[in-house]
C-alpha positions as CSV (number, residue, x, y, z in Angstrom):
1,M,81.1,113.8,-163.9
2,T,80.0,111.5,-161.0
3,G,79.0,108.8,-163.5
4,R,82.4,108.8,-165.1
5,L,84.2,108.6,-161.8
6,N,81.9,105.8,-160.7
7,N,82.7,103.9,-163.9
8,A,86.4,104.3,-163.2
9,Q,86.2,103.1,-159.6
10,P,87.2,99.5,-160.1
11,Y,90.3,100.6,-162.2
12,A,91.4,103.2,-159.6
13,L,90.9,100.6,-156.9
14,G,92.9,98.0,-158.8
15,L,95.8,100.5,-159.3
16,F,95.6,101.5,-155.6
17,R,95.8,97.8,-154.7
18,I,98.8,97.2,-157.0
19,V,100.8,100.2,-155.6
20,V,100.0,99.4,-151.9
21,G,100.9,95.7,-152.4
22,L,104.1,96.6,-154.2
23,L,105.3,99.0,-151.5
24,F,104.4,96.6,-148.7
25,A,106.3,93.7,-150.5
26,C,109.3,96.0,-150.9
27,H,109.4,96.5,-147.1
28,G,109.5,92.7,-146.7
29,A,112.1,92.2,-149.3
30,A,114.3,94.8,-147.8
31,S,114.1,93.1,-144.3
32,L,114.5,89.6,-145.6
33,F,117.0,90.0,-148.4
34,G,118.8,93.3,-147.7
35,V,117.7,94.8,-151.0
36,L,116.6,98.4,-151.4
37,G,118.7,99.6,-148.5
38,G,118.0,96.6,-146.2
39,A,116.4,96.6,-142.8
40,H,116.8,99.6,-140.6
41,G,119.3,101.2,-143.0
42,G,121.2,98.1,-144.0
43,G,121.4,94.3,-143.4
44,T,118.6,91.8,-142.9
45,V,116.4,90.6,-140.1
46,S,117.7,87.3,-138.5
47,A,115.6,84.3,-139.4
48,G,112.9,83.4,-136.9
49,T,113.3,86.5,-134.7
50,W,110.1,87.8,-133.2
51,P,108.4,89.9,-134.4
52,G,110.7,91.3,-137.1
53,W,111.2,88.2,-139.3
54,Y,107.5,87.2,-139.1
55,A,106.5,90.8,-140.0
56,A,108.8,90.7,-143.0
57,V,107.4,87.4,-144.2
58,I,103.9,88.8,-143.9
59,Q,105.0,92.0,-145.7
60,L,106.6,90.1,-148.6
61,V,103.9,87.4,-149.1
62,G,100.9,89.5,-148.1
63,G,102.1,92.4,-150.3
64,G,102.8,90.1,-153.2
65,L,99.3,88.5,-153.0
66,V,97.6,91.9,-152.7
67,M,99.7,93.2,-155.6
68,I,98.6,90.5,-158.0
69,G,95.1,90.4,-156.5
70,L,95.1,86.8,-155.4
71,G,93.3,86.1,-152.1
72,T,93.1,89.9,-151.7
73,R,90.7,90.1,-148.8
74,A,92.4,87.5,-146.7
75,A,95.9,88.8,-147.4
76,A,94.8,92.3,-146.8
77,F,93.2,91.3,-143.5
78,I,96.4,89.6,-142.2
79,S,98.5,92.5,-143.5
80,S,96.3,95.1,-141.8
81,G,96.5,93.2,-138.5
82,S,100.3,93.0,-138.7
83,M,100.5,96.8,-139.2
84,A,98.1,97.4,-136.3
85,Y,100.3,95.2,-134.1
86,A,103.4,97.1,-135.3
87,Y,101.8,100.5,-134.6
88,F,100.5,99.7,-131.1
89,K,103.4,97.6,-129.9
90,V,106.4,99.4,-131.5
91,H,105.4,103.0,-132.3
92,Q,102.5,104.0,-130.1
93,P,104.4,103.5,-126.8
94,E,106.9,106.2,-127.9
95,A,104.3,108.9,-128.4
96,L,100.6,109.3,-129.0
97,W,100.6,110.7,-132.6
98,P,102.0,108.8,-135.6
99,L,104.0,111.9,-136.6
100,Q,105.7,111.9,-133.2
101,N,106.4,108.2,-133.0
102,S,107.4,107.5,-136.7
103,G,104.4,105.2,-137.1
104,E,102.9,106.9,-140.2
105,A,103.7,104.1,-142.5
106,S,102.3,101.5,-140.1
107,A,99.1,103.4,-139.7
108,M,98.7,104.1,-143.4
109,F,99.3,100.5,-144.4
110,C,96.9,99.3,-141.7
111,W,94.1,101.5,-143.0
112,A,94.8,100.9,-146.7
113,F,94.7,97.1,-146.2
114,L,91.6,97.4,-144.1
115,L,89.9,99.3,-147.0
116,L,90.9,96.5,-149.4
117,V,89.3,93.9,-147.0
118,F,86.0,95.6,-147.6
119,T,86.3,96.6,-151.3
120,G,88.1,93.6,-152.7
121,S,90.6,93.6,-155.5
122,G,89.0,95.9,-158.0
123,A,90.1,95.6,-161.6
124,F,93.3,93.9,-162.8
125,G,93.3,91.2,-160.1
126,L,93.5,87.5,-160.3
127,D,90.6,87.2,-157.9
128,R,88.3,88.8,-160.5
129,L,89.6,86.7,-163.3
130,L,89.2,83.5,-161.4
131,S,85.7,84.3,-160.2
132,S,84.6,85.2,-163.7
133,R,86.0,81.9,-165.0
134,S,84.2,79.9,-162.3
135,R,80.9,81.7,-163.1
136,N,81.3,80.9,-166.8
137,E,81.9,77.2,-166.0
138,E,78.9,77.1,-163.7
139,G,76.8,78.7,-166.4
140,K,77.8,76.2,-169.0
141,Q,77.1,73.3,-166.7
142,S,73.6,74.6,-165.8
143,R,72.7,75.0,-169.5
144,Q,73.4,71.4,-170.4
145,E,70.4,69.2,-171.0
146,P,70.0,66.2,-168.8
147,A,70.9,63.0,-170.5
148,A,68.0,60.8,-171.5
149,A,67.9,57.4,-169.7
150,S,68.7,54.6,-172.1
151,V,66.6,51.5,-172.0
């Protein structure tokens, strides 16, 4: 049983990454474009306002990159940091526990992205596809015979 679960780990991690990235990108799209109910129950965040607009851009771009698995570790690191900031600056001053201060989403996104920093993209990601292509190209170059010097 453990062997089968271990073999499925990259695929489960890839699906986890896709879902977390999609949900995070949806938060950014709601704040920036007013879709899916908009920011704070309707509307959009004014362009350039601190920290809301910048957080929404990080959510949209970071979530999109994590979702497709491109630059996953870097995008997840920045996204995790933005959610840590959101939790400690916005939610935690209201109450100690996330359940009391409405910070559950910030805390969960923070830890989910931090996990992806250490695990990488898993299966189905562009990171994996691009790294396998570059390894194949390096292998082809190293197998070539050196050209004989012409006299």
